[in-house]
PDB file of C-alpha atoms in Angstrom:
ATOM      1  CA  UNK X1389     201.042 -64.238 129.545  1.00 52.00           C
ATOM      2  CA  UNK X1390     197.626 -65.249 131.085  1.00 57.00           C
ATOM      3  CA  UNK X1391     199.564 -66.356 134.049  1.00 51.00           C
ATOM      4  CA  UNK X1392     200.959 -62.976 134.383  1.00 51.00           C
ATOM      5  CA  UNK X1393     197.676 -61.445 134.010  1.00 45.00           C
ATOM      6  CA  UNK X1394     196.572 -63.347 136.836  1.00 47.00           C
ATOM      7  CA  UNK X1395     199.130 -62.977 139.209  1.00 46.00           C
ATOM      8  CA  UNK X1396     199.336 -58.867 138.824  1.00 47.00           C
ATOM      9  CA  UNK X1397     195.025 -59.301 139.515  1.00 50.00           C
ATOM     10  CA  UNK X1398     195.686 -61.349 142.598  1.00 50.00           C
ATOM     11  CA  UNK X1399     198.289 -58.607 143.576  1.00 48.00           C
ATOM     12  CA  UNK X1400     195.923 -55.842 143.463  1.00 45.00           C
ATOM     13  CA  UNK X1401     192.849 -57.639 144.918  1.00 47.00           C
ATOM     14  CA  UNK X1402     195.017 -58.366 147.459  1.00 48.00           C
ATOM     15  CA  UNK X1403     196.296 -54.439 147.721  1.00 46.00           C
ATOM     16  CA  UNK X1404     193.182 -53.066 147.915  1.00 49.00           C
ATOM     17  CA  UNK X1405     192.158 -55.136 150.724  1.00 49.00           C
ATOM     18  CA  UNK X1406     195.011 -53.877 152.774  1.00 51.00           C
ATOM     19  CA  UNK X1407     193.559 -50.324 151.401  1.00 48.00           C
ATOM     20  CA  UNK X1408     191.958 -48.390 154.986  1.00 52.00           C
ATOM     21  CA  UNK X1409     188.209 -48.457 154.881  1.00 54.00           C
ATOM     22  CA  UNK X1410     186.407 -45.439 153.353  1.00 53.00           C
ATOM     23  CA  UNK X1411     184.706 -43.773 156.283  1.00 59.00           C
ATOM     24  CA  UNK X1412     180.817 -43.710 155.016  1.00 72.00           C
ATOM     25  CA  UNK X1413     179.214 -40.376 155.718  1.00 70.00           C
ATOM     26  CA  UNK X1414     175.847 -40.685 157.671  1.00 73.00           C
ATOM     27  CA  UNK X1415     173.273 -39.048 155.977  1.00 79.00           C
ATOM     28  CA  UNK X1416     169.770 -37.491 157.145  1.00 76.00           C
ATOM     29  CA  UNK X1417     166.104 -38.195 156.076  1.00 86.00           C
ATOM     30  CA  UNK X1418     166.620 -35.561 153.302  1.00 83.00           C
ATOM     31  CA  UNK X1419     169.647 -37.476 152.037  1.00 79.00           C
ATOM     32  CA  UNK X1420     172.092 -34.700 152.692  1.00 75.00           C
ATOM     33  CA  UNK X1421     175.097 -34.829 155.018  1.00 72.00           C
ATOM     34  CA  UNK X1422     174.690 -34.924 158.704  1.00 67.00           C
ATOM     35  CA  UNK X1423     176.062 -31.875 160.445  1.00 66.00           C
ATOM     36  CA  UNK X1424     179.620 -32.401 161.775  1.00 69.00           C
ATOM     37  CA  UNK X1425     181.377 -31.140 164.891  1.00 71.00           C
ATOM     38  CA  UNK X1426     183.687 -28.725 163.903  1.00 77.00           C
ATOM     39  CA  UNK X1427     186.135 -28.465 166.339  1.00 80.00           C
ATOM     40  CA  UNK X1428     188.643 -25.818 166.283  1.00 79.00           C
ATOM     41  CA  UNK X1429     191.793 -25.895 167.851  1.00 80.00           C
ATOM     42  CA  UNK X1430     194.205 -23.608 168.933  1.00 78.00           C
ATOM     43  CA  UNK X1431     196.661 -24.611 166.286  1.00 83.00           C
ATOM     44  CA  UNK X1432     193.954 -23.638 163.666  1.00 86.00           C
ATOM     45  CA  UNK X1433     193.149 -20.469 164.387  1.00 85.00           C
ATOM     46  CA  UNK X1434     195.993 -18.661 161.642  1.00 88.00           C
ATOM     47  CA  UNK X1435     195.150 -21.209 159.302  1.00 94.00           C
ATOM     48  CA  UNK X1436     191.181 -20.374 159.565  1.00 94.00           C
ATOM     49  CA  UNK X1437     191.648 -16.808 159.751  1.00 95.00           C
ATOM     50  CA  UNK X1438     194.230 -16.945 156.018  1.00 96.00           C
ATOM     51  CA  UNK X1439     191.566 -19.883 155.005  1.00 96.00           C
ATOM     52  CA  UNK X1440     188.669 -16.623 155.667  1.00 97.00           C
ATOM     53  CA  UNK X1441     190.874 -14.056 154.141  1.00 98.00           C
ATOM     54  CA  UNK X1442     191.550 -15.727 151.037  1.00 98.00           C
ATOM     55  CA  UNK X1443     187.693 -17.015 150.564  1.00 98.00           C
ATOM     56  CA  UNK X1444     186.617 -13.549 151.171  1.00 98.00           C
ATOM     57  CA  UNK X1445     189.207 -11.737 148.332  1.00 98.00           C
ATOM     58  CA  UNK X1446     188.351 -14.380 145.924  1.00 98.00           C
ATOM     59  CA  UNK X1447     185.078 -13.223 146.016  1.00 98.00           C
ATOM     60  CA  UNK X1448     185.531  -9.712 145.820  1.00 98.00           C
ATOM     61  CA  UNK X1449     188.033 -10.359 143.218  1.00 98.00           C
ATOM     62  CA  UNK X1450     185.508 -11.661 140.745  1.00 97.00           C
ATOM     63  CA  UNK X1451     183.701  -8.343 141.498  1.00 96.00           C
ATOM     64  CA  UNK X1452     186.955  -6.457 140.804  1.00 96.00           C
ATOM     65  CA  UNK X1453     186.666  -4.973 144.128  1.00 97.00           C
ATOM     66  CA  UNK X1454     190.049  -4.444 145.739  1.00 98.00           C
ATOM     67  CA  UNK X1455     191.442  -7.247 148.766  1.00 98.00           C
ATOM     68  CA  UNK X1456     190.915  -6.836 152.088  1.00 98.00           C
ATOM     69  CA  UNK X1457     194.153  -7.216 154.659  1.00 98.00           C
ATOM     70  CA  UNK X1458     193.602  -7.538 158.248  1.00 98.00           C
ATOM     71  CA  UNK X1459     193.173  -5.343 160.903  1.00 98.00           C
ATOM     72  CA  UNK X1460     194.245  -5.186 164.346  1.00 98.00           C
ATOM     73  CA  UNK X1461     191.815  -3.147 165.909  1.00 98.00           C
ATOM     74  CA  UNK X1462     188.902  -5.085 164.143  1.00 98.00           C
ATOM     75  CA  UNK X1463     189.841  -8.194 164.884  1.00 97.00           C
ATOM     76  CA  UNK X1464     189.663  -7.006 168.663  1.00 97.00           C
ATOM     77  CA  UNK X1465     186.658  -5.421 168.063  1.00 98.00           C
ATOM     78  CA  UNK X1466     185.284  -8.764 166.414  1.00 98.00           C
ATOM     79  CA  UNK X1467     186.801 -11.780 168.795  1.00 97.00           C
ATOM     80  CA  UNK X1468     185.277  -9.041 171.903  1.00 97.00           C
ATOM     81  CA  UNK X1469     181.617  -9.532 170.207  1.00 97.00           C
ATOM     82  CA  UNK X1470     182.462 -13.346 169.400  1.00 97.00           C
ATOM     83  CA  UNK X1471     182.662 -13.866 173.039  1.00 97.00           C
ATOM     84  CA  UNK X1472     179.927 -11.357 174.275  1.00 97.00           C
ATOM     85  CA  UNK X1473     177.433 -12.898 171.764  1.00 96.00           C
ATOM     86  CA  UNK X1474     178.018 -16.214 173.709  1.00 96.00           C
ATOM     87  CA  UNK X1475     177.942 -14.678 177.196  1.00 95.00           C
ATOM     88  CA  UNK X1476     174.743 -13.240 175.786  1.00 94.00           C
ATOM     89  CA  UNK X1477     173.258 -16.610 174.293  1.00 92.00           C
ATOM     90  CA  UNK X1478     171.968 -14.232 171.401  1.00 87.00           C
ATOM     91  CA  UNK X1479     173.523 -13.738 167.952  1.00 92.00           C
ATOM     92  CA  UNK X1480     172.761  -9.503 167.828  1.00 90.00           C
ATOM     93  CA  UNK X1481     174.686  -6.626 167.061  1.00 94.00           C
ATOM     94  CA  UNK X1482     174.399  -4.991 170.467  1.00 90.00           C
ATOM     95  CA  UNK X1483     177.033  -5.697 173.216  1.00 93.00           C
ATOM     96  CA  UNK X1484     176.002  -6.698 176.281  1.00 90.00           C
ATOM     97  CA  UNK X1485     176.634  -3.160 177.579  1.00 93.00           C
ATOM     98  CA  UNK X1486     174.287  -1.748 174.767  1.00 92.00           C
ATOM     99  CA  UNK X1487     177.305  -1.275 172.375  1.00 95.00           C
ATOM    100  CA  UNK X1488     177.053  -0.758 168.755  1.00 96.00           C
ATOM    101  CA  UNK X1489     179.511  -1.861 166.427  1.00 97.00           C
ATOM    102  CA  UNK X1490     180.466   1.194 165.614  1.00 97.00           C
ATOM    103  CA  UNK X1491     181.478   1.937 169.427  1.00 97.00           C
ATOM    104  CA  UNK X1492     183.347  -1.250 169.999  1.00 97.00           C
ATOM    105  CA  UNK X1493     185.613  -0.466 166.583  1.00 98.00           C
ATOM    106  CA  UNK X1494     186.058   3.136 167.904  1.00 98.00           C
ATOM    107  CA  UNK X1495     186.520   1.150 171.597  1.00 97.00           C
ATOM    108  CA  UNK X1496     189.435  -1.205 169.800  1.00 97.00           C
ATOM    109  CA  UNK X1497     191.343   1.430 168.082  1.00 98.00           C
ATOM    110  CA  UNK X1498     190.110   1.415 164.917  1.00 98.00           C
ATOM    111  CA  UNK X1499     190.650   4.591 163.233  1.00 97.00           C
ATOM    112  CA  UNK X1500     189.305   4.031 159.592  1.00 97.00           C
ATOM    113  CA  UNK X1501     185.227   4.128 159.063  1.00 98.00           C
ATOM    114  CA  UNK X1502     183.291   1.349 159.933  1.00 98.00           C
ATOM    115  CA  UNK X1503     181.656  -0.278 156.520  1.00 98.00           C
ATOM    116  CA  UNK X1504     180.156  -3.393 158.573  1.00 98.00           C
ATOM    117  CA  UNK X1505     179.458  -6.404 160.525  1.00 98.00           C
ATOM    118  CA  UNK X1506     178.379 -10.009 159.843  1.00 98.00           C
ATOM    119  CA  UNK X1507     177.252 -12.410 162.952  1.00 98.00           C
ATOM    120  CA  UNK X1508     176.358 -15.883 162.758  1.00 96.00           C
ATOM    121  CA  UNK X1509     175.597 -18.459 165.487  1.00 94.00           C
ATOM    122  CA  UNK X1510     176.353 -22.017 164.431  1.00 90.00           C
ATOM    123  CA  UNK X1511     178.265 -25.417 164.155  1.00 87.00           C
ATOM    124  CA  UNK X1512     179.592 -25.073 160.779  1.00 90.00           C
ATOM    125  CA  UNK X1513     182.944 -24.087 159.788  1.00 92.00           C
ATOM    126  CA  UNK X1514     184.225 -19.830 158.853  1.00 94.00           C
ATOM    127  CA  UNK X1515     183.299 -21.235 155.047  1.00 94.00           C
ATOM    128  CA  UNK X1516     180.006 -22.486 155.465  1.00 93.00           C
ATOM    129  CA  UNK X1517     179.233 -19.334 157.512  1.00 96.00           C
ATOM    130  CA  UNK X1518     180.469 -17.140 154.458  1.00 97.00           C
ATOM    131  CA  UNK X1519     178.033 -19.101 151.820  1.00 96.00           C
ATOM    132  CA  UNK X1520     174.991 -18.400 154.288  1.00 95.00           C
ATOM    133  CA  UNK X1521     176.236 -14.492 154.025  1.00 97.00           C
ATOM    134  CA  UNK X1522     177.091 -14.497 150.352  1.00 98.00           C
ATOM    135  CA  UNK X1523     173.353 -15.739 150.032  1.00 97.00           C
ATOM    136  CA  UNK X1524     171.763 -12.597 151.670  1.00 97.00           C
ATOM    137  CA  UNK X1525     171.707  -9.531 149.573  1.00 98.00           C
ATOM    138  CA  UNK X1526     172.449  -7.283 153.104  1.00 97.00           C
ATOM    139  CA  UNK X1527     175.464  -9.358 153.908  1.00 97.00           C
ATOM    140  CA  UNK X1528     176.928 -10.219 150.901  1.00 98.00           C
ATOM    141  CA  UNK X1529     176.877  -6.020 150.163  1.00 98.00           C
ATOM    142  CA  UNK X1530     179.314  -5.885 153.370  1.00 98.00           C
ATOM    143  CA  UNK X1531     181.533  -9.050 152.233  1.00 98.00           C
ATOM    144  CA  UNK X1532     181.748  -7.224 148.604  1.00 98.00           C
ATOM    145  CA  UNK X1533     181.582  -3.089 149.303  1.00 98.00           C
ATOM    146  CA  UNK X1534     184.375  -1.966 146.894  1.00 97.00           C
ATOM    147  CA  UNK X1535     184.967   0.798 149.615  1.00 98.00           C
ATOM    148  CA  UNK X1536     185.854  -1.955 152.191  1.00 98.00           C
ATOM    149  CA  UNK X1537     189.801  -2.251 152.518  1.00 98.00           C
ATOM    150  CA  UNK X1538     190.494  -3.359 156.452  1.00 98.00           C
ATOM    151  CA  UNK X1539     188.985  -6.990 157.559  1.00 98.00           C
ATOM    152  CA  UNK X1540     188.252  -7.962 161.165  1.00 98.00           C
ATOM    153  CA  UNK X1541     187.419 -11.522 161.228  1.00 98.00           C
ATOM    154  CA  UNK X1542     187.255 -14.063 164.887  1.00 97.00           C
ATOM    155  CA  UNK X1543     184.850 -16.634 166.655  1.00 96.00           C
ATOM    156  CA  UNK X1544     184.543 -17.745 170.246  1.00 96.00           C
ATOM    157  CA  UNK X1545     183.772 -21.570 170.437  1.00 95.00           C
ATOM    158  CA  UNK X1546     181.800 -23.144 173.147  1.00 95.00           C
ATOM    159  CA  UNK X1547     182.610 -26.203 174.969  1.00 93.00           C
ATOM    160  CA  UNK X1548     179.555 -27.490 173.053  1.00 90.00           C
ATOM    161  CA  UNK X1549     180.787 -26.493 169.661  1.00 92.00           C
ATOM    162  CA  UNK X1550     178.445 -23.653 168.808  1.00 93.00           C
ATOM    163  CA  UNK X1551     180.741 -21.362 167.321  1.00 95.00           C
ATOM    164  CA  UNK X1552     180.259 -17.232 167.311  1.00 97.00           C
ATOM    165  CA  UNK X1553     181.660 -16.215 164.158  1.00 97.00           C
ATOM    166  CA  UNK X1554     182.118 -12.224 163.801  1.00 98.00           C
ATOM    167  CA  UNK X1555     183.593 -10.326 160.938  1.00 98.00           C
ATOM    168  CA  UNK X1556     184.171  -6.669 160.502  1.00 98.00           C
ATOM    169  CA  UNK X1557     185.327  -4.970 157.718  1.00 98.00           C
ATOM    170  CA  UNK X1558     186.429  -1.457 157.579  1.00 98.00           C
ATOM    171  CA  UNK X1559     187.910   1.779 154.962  1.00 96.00           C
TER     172      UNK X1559
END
């Protein structure tokens, strides 16, 4: 029996050496993880945008507010200020040609009433971004406004990785 015993702990010493390595996660002076490049491809972008979708009518489920469904005409309107927010080098609400968002929904189509627009200028991924707006009172009213019922959501991504995430969400 001890022989047994001894031959089935050989086998998995032996297993778990063959086991791949467990990548170790550098961490900064503050002991927290250090930022990773997110890097989105092209064969992500449905899976990001359902990934977004879902995150954001989980959360207004718990409020008992109804789901959001995409939109067209806001996504337009939002992957157009994505890009002009990079052209710009500025995470703003204003276009480049001095557009509100309220003209570029209008510009895209949309034919429902614009209830908002969230902006963000980082490296992090679309559910990172939606913490840091669920943690401001202002943005997390847009995320949650039980009168919102159309969603807008894209990003433009720099060769460096800074990502221009833009959401709209419309009723």
């Amino acid at each position: 029996m001890e022989r047994r015993v001894f031959l089935a702990g050989g086998a998995l010493v032996f297993m778990a050496a063959c086991a791949p390595p467990v990548a170790e996660i550098p961490l900064g002076p503050d002991g927290q993880p250090l930022p990773q490049l997110y890097r989105i491809t092209p064969d992500q972008e449905d899976e990001i945008a359902f990934r977004m979708l879902d995150a954001v009518n989980s959360l207004r489920r718990a409020r008992n507010a109804s789901p959001l469904v995409f939109n067209a005409s806001l996504k337009a309107a939002a992957a157009t200020h994505a890009r002009d927010m990079s052209v710009q080098n500025r995470p703003w609400h204003f276009g480049s040609d001095g557009s509100s968002p309220l003209a570029r929904v209008q510009r895209a189509g949309y034919t429902g009433r614009l209830k908002g627009e969230l902006i963000s200028e980082t490296f992090e991924t679309e559910l990172v971004t939606l913490a840091a707006w669920m943690r401001q009172e202002d943005t997390r009213a847009v995320i949650l406004d039980p009168t919102a019922r159309d969603l807008g959501f894209s990003w433009f991504q720099e060769p460096s990785g800074k990502i221009w995430w833009t959401m709209v969400t419309g009723g």
